[in-house]
Amino acid sequence: MRLTDEYIFRQPENYQSILQHLIPVFKREIPELELLFKWGMPYFYYKKRMFCYLISNLKKGFVDAGFARGFQLKRNQEYLVGEKRNTVKSLRYTSLESINNEILVDVIQEALSLYK
């Protein structure tokens, strides 16, 4: 079993469902993404460059999709969290129902445009 899969299956069920929803959306939008296990979390790489990590924050109750170049994003600022970080901004999800796929896809596509 891959380390990313092990990570997902070690999470509480509600976080598993969020992660299992997010990963296919990323892969559908950018088939070239490579999902690796770095720094103790699943991390998407695009053309060997850090793109977005997925991590469960059990203490605070959310799954964080942290975009490596998040501070360069212009759209969807009302949904992105910067919180004392220099480069990363993230989308946070507390439940499967809290995921807005339109916003997620738009953020993924805008983030992708920063790598060209």
Coordinates of N, CA and C in Angstrom, one line a residue:
M1 N 0.8 -1.2 0.0 CA 0.0 0.0 0.0 C 0.9 1.2 0.0
R2 N 0.5 2.2 -0.8 CA 1.3 3.5 -0.9 C 1.1 4.3 0.4
L3 N 2.2 5.1 0.7 CA 2.1 5.9 1.9 C 1.0 6.9 1.9
T4 N 0.6 7.4 0.8 CA -0.5 8.3 0.7 C -1.8 7.6 1.1
D5 N -2.0 6.4 0.6 CA -3.2 5.6 0.9 C -3.2 5.3 2.4
E6 N -2.0 4.9 3.0 CA -2.0 4.6 4.4 C -2.4 5.8 5.2
Y7 N -1.9 7.0 4.8 CA -2.2 8.3 5.5 C -3.7 8.5 5.5
I8 N -4.3 8.3 4.3 CA -5.8 8.5 4.2 C -6.5 7.6 5.1
F9 N -6.2 6.3 5.1 CA -6.9 5.3 5.9 C -6.7 5.4 7.4
R10 N -5.7 6.1 7.8 CA -5.5 6.3 9.2 C -6.3 7.5 9.7
Q11 N -6.9 8.2 8.9 CA -7.7 9.4 9.3 C -9.1 9.0 9.7
P12 N -9.8 9.8 10.5 CA -11.2 9.5 10.9 C -12.0 9.5 9.6
E13 N -13.1 8.8 9.6 CA -14.0 8.5 8.4 C -14.4 9.8 7.7
N14 N -14.8 10.9 8.4 CA -15.2 12.1 7.7 C -14.0 12.7 7.0
Y15 N -12.8 12.7 7.5 CA -11.6 13.2 6.8 C -11.3 12.3 5.6
Q16 N -11.4 11.0 5.8 CA -11.2 10.1 4.7 C -12.0 10.5 3.5
S17 N -13.3 10.7 3.8 CA -14.2 11.0 2.7 C -13.9 12.3 2.0
I18 N -13.4 13.3 2.7 CA -13.0 14.6 2.1 C -11.8 14.3 1.2
L19 N -10.8 13.6 1.8 CA -9.5 13.4 1.0 C -9.8 12.5 -0.2
Q20 N -10.7 11.5 -0.1 CA -11.1 10.7 -1.2 C -11.9 11.4 -2.3
H21 N -12.5 12.5 -1.9 CA -13.2 13.4 -2.9 C -12.2 14.3 -3.6
L22 N -11.3 14.9 -2.8 CA -10.4 15.9 -3.3 C -9.4 15.4 -4.3
I23 N -8.8 14.2 -4.0 CA -7.7 13.7 -4.9 C -8.2 13.5 -6.3
P24 N -9.3 12.8 -6.5 CA -9.8 12.7 -7.9 C -10.1 14.0 -8.6
V25 N -10.6 15.0 -7.9 CA -10.8 16.3 -8.5 C -9.5 16.9 -9.0
F26 N -8.5 16.9 -8.2 CA -7.2 17.4 -8.6 C -6.7 16.6 -9.8
K27 N -6.7 15.3 -9.8 CA -6.2 14.4 -10.9 C -7.0 14.6 -12.2
R28 N -8.3 14.9 -12.0 CA -9.2 15.1 -13.2 C -8.8 16.4 -13.9
E29 N -8.6 17.4 -13.0 CA -8.3 18.8 -13.6 C -6.9 18.8 -14.1
I30 N -5.9 18.2 -13.5 CA -4.5 18.2 -14.0 C -4.0 16.7 -13.9
P31 N -4.2 16.0 -15.0 CA -3.8 14.6 -15.0 C -2.3 14.4 -14.8
E32 N -1.5 15.4 -15.1 CA 0.0 15.3 -14.9 C 0.4 15.4 -13.5
L33 N -0.5 15.7 -12.6 CA -0.1 15.8 -11.2 C 0.4 14.5 -10.7
E34 N 1.4 14.5 -9.8 CA 2.0 13.3 -9.2 C 1.7 13.5 -7.7
L35 N 1.1 12.5 -7.1 CA 0.8 12.5 -5.7 C 1.8 11.7 -4.9
L36 N 2.6 12.4 -4.1 CA 3.7 11.8 -3.4 C 3.4 12.0 -1.9
F37 N 4.2 11.3 -1.1 CA 4.1 11.4 0.4 C 5.3 12.2 0.9
K38 N 5.2 13.5 1.2 CA 6.3 14.3 1.6 C 6.0 15.0 2.9
W39 N 6.9 15.1 3.8 CA 6.8 15.8 5.1 C 5.6 15.3 5.9
G40 N 5.3 14.0 5.8 CA 4.2 13.3 6.5 C 2.8 13.6 6.0
M41 N 2.7 14.0 4.7 CA 1.4 14.3 4.2 C 1.4 14.0 2.7
P42 N 0.2 13.8 2.1 CA 0.1 13.7 0.7 C 0.3 15.1 0.0
Y43 N 1.2 15.1 -1.0 CA 1.6 16.3 -1.6 C 1.6 16.2 -3.1
F44 N 0.8 17.0 -3.8 CA 0.8 17.0 -5.3 C 2.0 17.8 -5.8
Y45 N 2.6 17.2 -6.8 CA 3.7 17.9 -7.5 C 3.3 18.0 -9.0
Y46 N 3.6 19.2 -9.5 CA 3.3 19.4 -11.0 C 4.7 19.7 -11.6
K47 N 5.1 18.9 -12.6 CA 6.3 19.0 -13.3 C 7.5 19.1 -12.3
K48 N 7.5 18.2 -11.3 CA 8.5 18.1 -10.2 C 8.6 19.3 -9.3
R49 N 7.5 20.2 -9.3 CA 7.5 21.3 -8.4 C 6.3 21.2 -7.5
M50 N 6.4 21.6 -6.2 CA 5.4 21.5 -5.2 C 4.1 22.3 -5.7
F51 N 3.0 21.7 -5.6 CA 1.7 22.3 -6.1 C 0.8 22.5 -5.0
C52 N 0.4 21.4 -4.3 CA -0.6 21.5 -3.2 C -0.5 20.3 -2.3
Y53 N -0.6 20.5 -1.0 CA -0.6 19.4 0.0 C -2.0 19.3 0.5
L54 N -2.3 18.1 1.0 CA -3.5 17.7 1.7 C -3.2 17.2 3.1
I55 N -3.7 17.9 4.1 CA -3.4 17.4 5.5 C -4.7 17.5 6.3
S56 N -4.9 16.6 7.2 CA -6.0 16.6 8.2 C -5.4 17.3 9.4
N57 N -6.2 18.2 9.9 CA -5.9 18.9 11.2 C -6.9 18.4 12.2
L58 N -6.6 17.3 12.9 CA -7.6 16.8 13.8 C -7.9 17.7 14.9
K59 N -6.9 18.4 15.4 CA -7.1 19.3 16.5 C -8.1 20.4 16.2
K60 N -8.0 21.0 15.0 CA -8.8 22.1 14.7 C -10.0 21.7 13.8
G61 N -10.1 20.5 13.4 CA -11.3 19.9 12.8 C -11.5 20.3 11.3
F62 N -10.4 20.2 10.5 CA -10.6 20.4 9.1 C -9.5 19.7 8.3
V63 N -9.8 19.6 7.0 CA -8.8 19.1 6.0 C -8.3 20.4 5.3
D64 N -7.0 20.5 5.2 CA -6.4 21.7 4.5 C -5.8 21.3 3.2
A65 N -6.2 22.0 2.1 CA -5.7 21.8 0.8 C -4.8 23.1 0.6
G66 N -3.5 23.0 0.9 CA -2.6 24.1 0.9 C -1.9 24.3 -0.5
F67 N -2.1 25.4 -1.1 CA -1.5 25.6 -2.5 C -0.2 26.3 -2.3
A68 N 0.9 25.7 -2.8 CA 2.3 26.2 -2.6 C 2.5 27.6 -3.0
R69 N 1.8 28.1 -4.1 CA 1.9 29.4 -4.5 C 0.6 30.2 -4.2
G70 N 0.0 29.9 -3.1 CA -1.3 30.4 -2.8 C -1.3 32.0 -2.7
F71 N -0.3 32.6 -2.3 CA -0.3 34.0 -2.1 C -0.2 34.8 -3.5
Q72 N 0.0 34.0 -4.5 CA -0.1 34.6 -5.9 C -1.4 34.5 -6.5
L73 N -2.3 33.8 -5.9 CA -3.7 33.6 -6.4 C -4.5 34.9 -6.2
K74 N -5.3 35.3 -7.2 CA -6.1 36.5 -7.1 C -7.5 36.3 -6.9
R75 N -8.1 35.2 -7.4 CA -9.5 34.9 -7.3 C -9.8 34.1 -6.0
N76 N -11.1 34.2 -5.6 CA -11.6 33.3 -4.5 C -10.9 33.7 -3.2
Q77 N -10.4 34.9 -3.0 CA -9.7 35.3 -1.7 C -10.6 35.1 -0.5
E78 N -11.9 35.2 -0.7 CA -12.8 35.0 0.5 C -12.8 33.6 1.0
Y79 N -12.4 32.6 0.2 CA -12.3 31.2 0.6 C -10.9 30.7 1.0
L80 N -9.9 31.5 0.6 CA -8.5 31.1 0.9 C -8.0 31.6 2.2
V81 N -7.3 30.7 3.0 CA -6.8 31.1 4.3 C -5.3 31.2 4.2
G82 N -4.8 32.3 4.6 CA -3.3 32.5 4.6 C -2.7 32.3 6.0
E83 N -3.3 32.8 7.0 CA -2.9 32.5 8.4 C -1.5 32.4 8.8
K84 N -0.8 33.5 8.8 CA 0.7 33.5 9.3 C 1.6 32.7 8.4
R85 N 1.3 32.5 7.1 CA 2.2 31.8 6.2 C 2.6 32.7 5.1
N86 N 3.8 32.5 4.6 CA 4.4 33.4 3.7 C 4.0 33.1 2.2
T87 N 3.9 31.9 1.9 CA 3.6 31.5 0.5 C 2.3 30.7 0.3
V88 N 2.0 29.9 1.2 CA 0.8 29.0 1.1 C -0.5 29.7 1.5
K89 N -1.5 29.4 0.7 CA -2.9 29.7 1.1 C -3.7 28.4 0.9
S90 N -4.7 28.2 1.7 CA -5.4 27.0 1.6 C -6.9 27.1 1.6
L91 N -7.5 26.1 1.0 CA -9.0 25.9 1.2 C -9.1 24.9 2.3
R92 N -10.1 25.1 3.2 CA -10.3 24.3 4.3 C -11.7 23.7 4.3
Y93 N -11.7 22.4 4.6 CA -13.0 21.7 4.6 C -13.2 20.9 5.9
T94 N -14.4 21.2 6.5 CA -14.8 20.5 7.7 C -15.7 19.3 7.5
S95 N -16.2 19.2 6.3 CA -17.1 18.0 5.9 C -17.1 17.9 4.4
L96 N -17.6 16.8 4.0 CA -17.7 16.5 2.5 C -18.7 17.5 1.9
E97 N -19.7 17.9 2.7 CA -20.7 18.8 2.2 C -20.2 20.2 2.1
S98 N -19.1 20.5 2.8 CA -18.6 21.9 2.7 C -17.7 22.2 1.5
I99 N -17.5 21.1 0.7 CA -16.7 21.3 -0.6 C -17.6 21.9 -1.7
N100 N -17.1 23.0 -2.2 CA -17.8 23.6 -3.3 C -16.9 23.3 -4.5
N101 N -17.3 22.4 -5.4 CA -16.4 21.9 -6.5 C -16.1 23.0 -7.5
E102 N -17.0 24.0 -7.7 CA -16.7 25.1 -8.6 C -15.6 25.9 -8.1
I103 N -15.6 26.2 -6.8 CA -14.5 27.0 -6.3 C -13.2 26.2 -6.3
L104 N -13.3 25.0 -5.9 CA -12.1 24.1 -5.9 C -11.4 24.1 -7.2
V105 N -12.2 23.8 -8.2 CA -11.7 23.7 -9.6 C -11.1 25.0 -10.1
D106 N -11.8 26.1 -9.8 CA -11.3 27.4 -10.2 C -9.9 27.7 -9.5
V107 N -9.8 27.4 -8.2 CA -8.5 27.6 -7.5 C -7.5 26.7 -8.1
I108 N -7.8 25.4 -8.4 CA -6.8 24.5 -9.0 C -6.4 25.1 -10.4
Q109 N -7.3 25.6 -11.2 CA -6.9 26.1 -12.5 C -6.1 27.3 -12.4
E110 N -6.5 28.2 -11.5 CA -5.7 29.4 -11.4 C -4.3 29.1 -10.9
A111 N -4.2 28.2 -9.9 CA -2.9 27.8 -9.4 C -2.0 27.2 -10.5
L112 N -2.7 26.4 -11.4 CA -1.9 25.8 -12.5 C -1.4 26.9 -13.4
S113 N -2.1 28.0 -13.6 CA -1.6 29.0 -14.5 C -0.4 29.7 -14.0
L114 N -0.1 29.6 -12.7 CA 1.1 30.1 -12.1 C 2.4 29.3 -12.4
Y115 N 2.2 28.1 -13.0 CA 3.3 27.2 -13.3 C 3.7 27.2 -14.8
K116 N 3.1 28.1 -15.5 CA 3.4 28.1 -17.0 C 4.4 29.2 -17.4

